[in-house]
């Protein structure tokens, strides 16, 4: 009896997952570029560039959420003046 219930629940879950399935769009390609200053970075990335999604801003409240990309951040580390792993946050 328990096997039948488990099998029935598993079948319902699988069918429900198929019905609600939507196609996931690929993330847009990021152009890896070294920017000369924060003004250039903020034109494209208003919240700046974060090295990872887990970093915290050391400064006060920010207006925008930073774009997360480790390679792009690594190219622009010179723009991270407070060394909080977010370049040009605002």
Coordinates of N, CA, C and O in Angstrom, one line a residue:
X1 N 0.8 -1.2 0.0 CA 0.0 0.0 0.0 C 0.9 1.3 0.0 O 0.6 2.2 -0.7
X2 N 1.9 1.2 0.9 CA 2.8 2.4 0.9 C 3.5 2.6 -0.4 O 3.7 3.8 -0.8
X3 N 3.9 1.5 -1.1 CA 4.6 1.7 -2.3 C 3.7 2.3 -3.4 O 4.1 3.1 -4.2
X4 N 2.4 1.9 -3.4 CA 1.4 2.5 -4.3 C 1.3 4.0 -4.1 O 1.2 4.8 -5.1
X5 N 1.1 4.4 -2.9 CA 0.9 5.8 -2.5 C 2.2 6.6 -2.9 O 2.1 7.6 -3.6
X6 N 3.4 6.0 -2.6 CA 4.6 6.7 -3.0 C 4.7 6.8 -4.5 O 5.1 7.9 -5.0
X7 N 4.4 5.8 -5.2 CA 4.5 5.8 -6.6 C 3.5 6.8 -7.2 O 3.8 7.5 -8.2
X8 N 2.3 6.8 -6.7 CA 1.3 7.8 -7.2 C 1.7 9.2 -6.9 O 1.6 10.1 -7.8
X9 N 2.2 9.5 -5.8 CA 2.7 10.9 -5.5 C 3.9 11.3 -6.4 O 3.9 12.4 -6.8
X10 N 4.8 10.3 -6.6 CA 5.9 10.6 -7.5 C 5.4 10.9 -8.9 O 5.9 11.8 -9.6
X11 N 4.4 10.1 -9.4 CA 3.9 10.3 -10.7 C 3.2 11.7 -10.9 O 3.4 12.4 -11.8
X12 N 2.4 12.1 -9.9 CA 1.8 13.4 -9.8 C 2.8 14.5 -9.9 O 2.7 15.5 -10.6
X13 N 3.9 14.4 -9.1 CA 4.9 15.4 -9.0 C 5.6 15.5 -10.4 O 5.9 16.6 -10.8
X14 N 5.9 14.4 -11.0 CA 6.6 14.5 -12.3 C 5.7 15.1 -13.4 O 6.1 15.9 -14.2
X15 N 4.4 14.7 -13.4 CA 3.5 15.3 -14.4 C 3.3 16.8 -14.1 O 3.3 17.6 -15.0
X16 N 3.1 17.1 -12.8 CA 3.0 18.5 -12.5 C 4.2 19.3 -12.9 O 4.1 20.5 -13.3
X17 N 5.4 18.8 -12.8 CA 6.6 19.4 -13.2 C 6.6 19.7 -14.7 O 7.1 20.7 -15.1
X18 N 6.1 18.7 -15.4 CA 6.1 18.8 -16.9 C 5.2 19.9 -17.4 O 5.4 20.6 -18.3
X19 N 4.0 19.9 -16.7 CA 3.0 20.9 -17.1 C 3.4 22.3 -16.9 O 3.2 23.2 -17.7
X20 N 4.1 22.5 -15.8 CA 4.5 23.9 -15.4 C 5.9 24.3 -16.0 O 6.4 25.3 -15.6
X21 N 6.4 23.4 -16.8 CA 7.8 23.6 -17.4 C 7.8 24.8 -18.3 O 6.9 24.9 -19.2
X22 N 8.7 25.7 -18.1 CA 8.8 26.8 -19.1 C 10.3 26.9 -19.5 O 11.2 26.4 -18.8
X23 N 10.5 27.4 -20.7 CA 11.8 27.4 -21.2 C 12.6 28.5 -20.5 O 12.1 29.7 -20.4
X24 N 13.8 28.2 -20.1 CA 14.7 29.2 -19.4 C 15.5 29.9 -20.5 O 16.2 29.2 -21.3
X25 N 15.5 31.2 -20.4 CA 16.4 31.9 -21.4 C 17.8 32.0 -20.9 O 18.1 32.0 -19.7
X26 N 18.7 31.9 -21.8 CA 20.1 32.0 -21.5 C 20.5 33.4 -21.0 O 19.9 34.4 -21.5
X27 N 21.4 33.5 -20.1 CA 21.9 34.8 -19.6 C 22.5 35.6 -20.8 O 23.2 35.0 -21.6
X28 N 22.3 36.9 -20.8 CA 23.0 37.7 -21.9 C 24.5 37.6 -21.8 O 25.0 37.5 -20.7
X29 N 25.2 37.6 -23.0 CA 26.6 37.5 -23.0 C 27.2 38.8 -22.4 O 26.7 39.9 -22.7
X30 N 28.2 38.7 -21.6 CA 28.8 39.9 -20.9 C 30.1 40.1 -21.7 O 30.9 39.2 -21.9
X31 N 30.3 41.4 -22.1 CA 31.6 41.8 -22.7 C 32.6 42.0 -21.6 O 32.4 43.0 -20.8
X32 N 33.6 41.2 -21.5 CA 34.7 41.4 -20.5 C 35.5 42.6 -21.0 O 36.2 42.5 -22.0
X33 N 35.5 43.7 -20.2 CA 36.2 44.9 -20.6 C 36.8 45.6 -19.4 O 36.1 45.6 -18.3
X34 N 37.9 46.1 -19.5 CA 38.5 46.9 -18.4 C 38.1 48.4 -18.6 O 38.4 49.0 -19.6
X35 N 37.3 48.9 -17.7 CA 36.9 50.3 -17.8 C 37.9 51.2 -17.1 O 38.5 50.9 -16.1
X36 N 37.9 52.5 -17.6 CA 38.9 53.4 -17.1 C 38.5 54.1 -15.8 O 39.3 54.5 -15.0
X37 N 37.2 54.2 -15.6 CA 36.7 54.8 -14.3 C 35.3 54.3 -14.0 O 34.6 53.7 -14.8
X38 N 34.8 54.8 -12.8 CA 33.4 54.4 -12.4 C 32.3 54.9 -13.2 O 31.3 54.3 -13.4
X39 N 32.5 56.1 -13.8 CA 31.5 56.7 -14.6 C 31.2 55.8 -15.8 O 30.0 55.6 -16.2
X40 N 32.2 55.2 -16.4 CA 32.0 54.3 -17.6 C 31.3 53.1 -17.1 O 30.4 52.6 -17.8
X41 N 31.7 52.5 -16.0 CA 31.1 51.3 -15.4 C 29.6 51.5 -15.1 O 28.7 50.8 -15.5
X42 N 29.3 52.7 -14.5 CA 27.9 52.9 -14.0 C 27.0 53.3 -15.2 O 25.8 53.2 -15.0
X43 N 27.5 53.6 -16.4 CA 26.6 53.8 -17.5 C 26.0 52.5 -17.9 O 24.9 52.4 -18.3
X44 N 26.8 51.4 -17.8 CA 26.3 50.1 -18.2 C 25.8 49.3 -17.0 O 24.8 48.6 -17.1
X45 N 26.5 49.4 -15.9 CA 26.1 48.6 -14.7 C 25.8 49.7 -13.6 O 26.8 50.0 -12.8
X46 N 24.6 50.2 -13.4 CA 24.3 51.3 -12.5 C 24.7 50.9 -11.0 O 25.1 51.8 -10.2
X47 N 24.6 49.7 -10.6 CA 24.9 49.2 -9.3 C 26.3 48.8 -9.1 O 26.7 48.3 -8.0
X48 N 27.1 48.9 -10.1 CA 28.5 48.5 -10.1 C 28.7 47.0 -10.4 O 27.7 46.4 -10.9
X49 N 29.8 46.5 -10.1 CA 30.1 45.1 -10.5 C 30.6 44.4 -9.2 O 31.6 44.8 -8.6
X50 N 29.9 43.3 -8.8 CA 30.3 42.5 -7.6 C 31.0 41.3 -8.1 O 30.7 40.7 -9.1
X51 N 31.9 40.8 -7.2 CA 32.7 39.6 -7.5 C 31.8 38.3 -7.3 O 32.0 37.4 -8.1
X52 N 31.0 38.3 -6.3 CA 30.0 37.2 -6.1 C 28.7 37.7 -5.6 O 28.7 38.9 -5.1
X53 N 27.7 36.9 -5.5 CA 26.4 37.3 -5.1 C 26.4 37.4 -3.5 O 25.4 37.9 -3.0
X54 N 27.4 36.9 -2.8 CA 27.3 36.9 -1.4 C 28.1 38.0 -0.7 O 28.0 38.1 0.5
X55 N 28.7 38.9 -1.5 CA 29.4 40.0 -0.9 C 28.5 41.1 -0.4 O 27.4 41.2 -0.8
X56 N 29.0 41.8 0.6 CA 28.2 42.8 1.3 C 28.9 44.2 1.1 O 30.1 44.2 1.2
X57 N 28.1 45.2 0.9 CA 28.6 46.5 0.7 C 29.1 47.1 2.1 O 28.4 47.0 3.1
X58 N 30.3 47.6 2.2 CA 30.9 48.1 3.4 C 30.3 49.5 3.7 O 30.2 49.9 4.8
X59 N 30.0 50.3 2.6 CA 29.5 51.6 2.8 C 28.0 51.7 3.3 O 27.5 50.7 3.8
X60 N 27.4 52.8 3.0 CA 26.0 53.0 3.4 C 25.1 52.3 2.4 O 25.5 51.4 1.7
X61 N 23.8 52.7 2.5 CA 22.8 52.1 1.6 C 23.1 52.4 0.2 O 23.6 53.5 -0.2
X62 N 22.8 51.5 -0.7 CA 23.0 51.7 -2.1 C 21.7 51.8 -2.8 O 20.7 51.3 -2.3
X63 N 21.6 52.5 -3.9 CA 20.4 52.7 -4.7 C 20.1 51.5 -5.6 O 19.0 51.2 -5.9
X64 N 21.2 50.9 -6.2 CA 21.0 49.9 -7.2 C 21.7 48.6 -6.7 O 22.7 48.6 -6.0
X65 N 21.2 47.5 -7.3 CA 21.8 46.2 -7.0 C 23.0 46.0 -8.0 O 22.8 46.2 -9.2
X66 N 24.1 45.5 -7.5 CA 25.3 45.3 -8.4 C 25.1 44.1 -9.3 O 24.4 43.1 -9.0
X67 N 25.8 44.2 -10.5 CA 25.8 43.1 -11.4 C 26.9 42.2 -11.0 O 28.0 42.6 -10.6
X68 N 26.6 40.9 -10.9 CA 27.6 39.9 -10.4 C 28.3 39.2 -11.6 O 27.6 38.5 -12.4
X69 N 29.6 39.3 -11.6 CA 30.4 38.6 -12.6 C 31.9 38.6 -12.1 O 32.5 39.7 -12.1
X70 N 32.4 37.5 -11.8 CA 33.7 37.4 -11.2 C 34.8 37.9 -12.2 O 35.7 38.6 -11.8
X71 N 34.7 37.4 -13.4 CA 35.8 37.8 -14.4 C 35.8 39.3 -14.7 O 36.8 39.9 -14.8
X72 N 34.6 39.9 -14.8 CA 34.4 41.3 -15.1 C 34.9 42.1 -13.9 O 35.6 43.1 -14.0
X73 N 34.6 41.6 -12.7 CA 35.1 42.3 -11.5 C 36.6 42.3 -11.4 O 37.3 43.3 -11.1
X74 N 37.2 41.1 -11.7 CA 38.7 40.9 -11.6 C 39.4 41.9 -12.6 O 40.5 42.3 -12.3
X75 N 38.8 42.2 -13.7 CA 39.3 43.1 -14.7 C 39.3 44.6 -14.2 O 40.0 45.4 -14.6
X76 N 38.4 44.8 -13.3 CA 38.1 46.2 -12.8 C 38.3 46.4 -11.3 O 37.7 47.2 -10.7
X77 N 39.2 45.6 -10.7 CA 39.4 45.7 -9.2 C 40.0 47.0 -8.8 O 39.8 47.5 -7.7
X78 N 40.7 47.7 -9.7 CA 41.2 49.0 -9.4 C 40.1 50.0 -9.0 O 40.4 51.0 -8.3
X79 N 38.9 49.8 -9.5 CA 37.8 50.7 -9.2 C 37.1 50.4 -7.9 O 36.1 51.1 -7.6
X80 N 37.5 49.3 -7.2 CA 36.9 49.0 -5.9 C 37.8 49.6 -4.8 O 38.7 49.0 -4.2
X81 N 37.5 50.9 -4.5 CA 38.3 51.7 -3.6 C 38.2 51.2 -2.1 O 39.2 51.3 -1.4
X82 N 37.1 50.7 -1.7 CA 36.9 50.3 -0.3 C 37.1 48.8 -0.1 O 36.9 48.3 1.0
X83 N 37.6 48.1 -1.2 CA 37.9 46.7 -1.1 C 36.8 45.8 -0.5 O 37.1 44.9 0.2
X84 N 35.6 46.1 -0.9 CA 34.5 45.2 -0.4 C 34.0 44.2 -1.4 O 33.0 43.6 -1.3
X85 N 34.8 44.1 -2.5 CA 34.5 43.2 -3.6 C 33.3 43.6 -4.5 O 32.7 42.8 -5.2
X86 N 33.0 44.9 -4.4 CA 32.0 45.5 -5.3 C 32.7 46.8 -5.9 O 33.0 47.7 -5.2
X87 N 32.9 46.8 -7.2 CA 33.5 47.9 -7.9 C 32.4 48.9 -8.3 O 31.4 48.6 -8.9
X88 N 32.6 50.2 -7.9 CA 31.7 51.3 -8.3 C 30.3 51.2 -7.9 O 29.4 51.5 -8.6
X89 N 30.0 50.7 -6.7 CA 28.6 50.6 -6.2 C 28.1 51.9 -6.0 O 28.8 52.9 -5.6
X90 N 26.8 52.1 -6.2 CA 26.1 53.3 -5.9 C 24.7 53.0 -5.4 O 24.1 52.0 -5.7

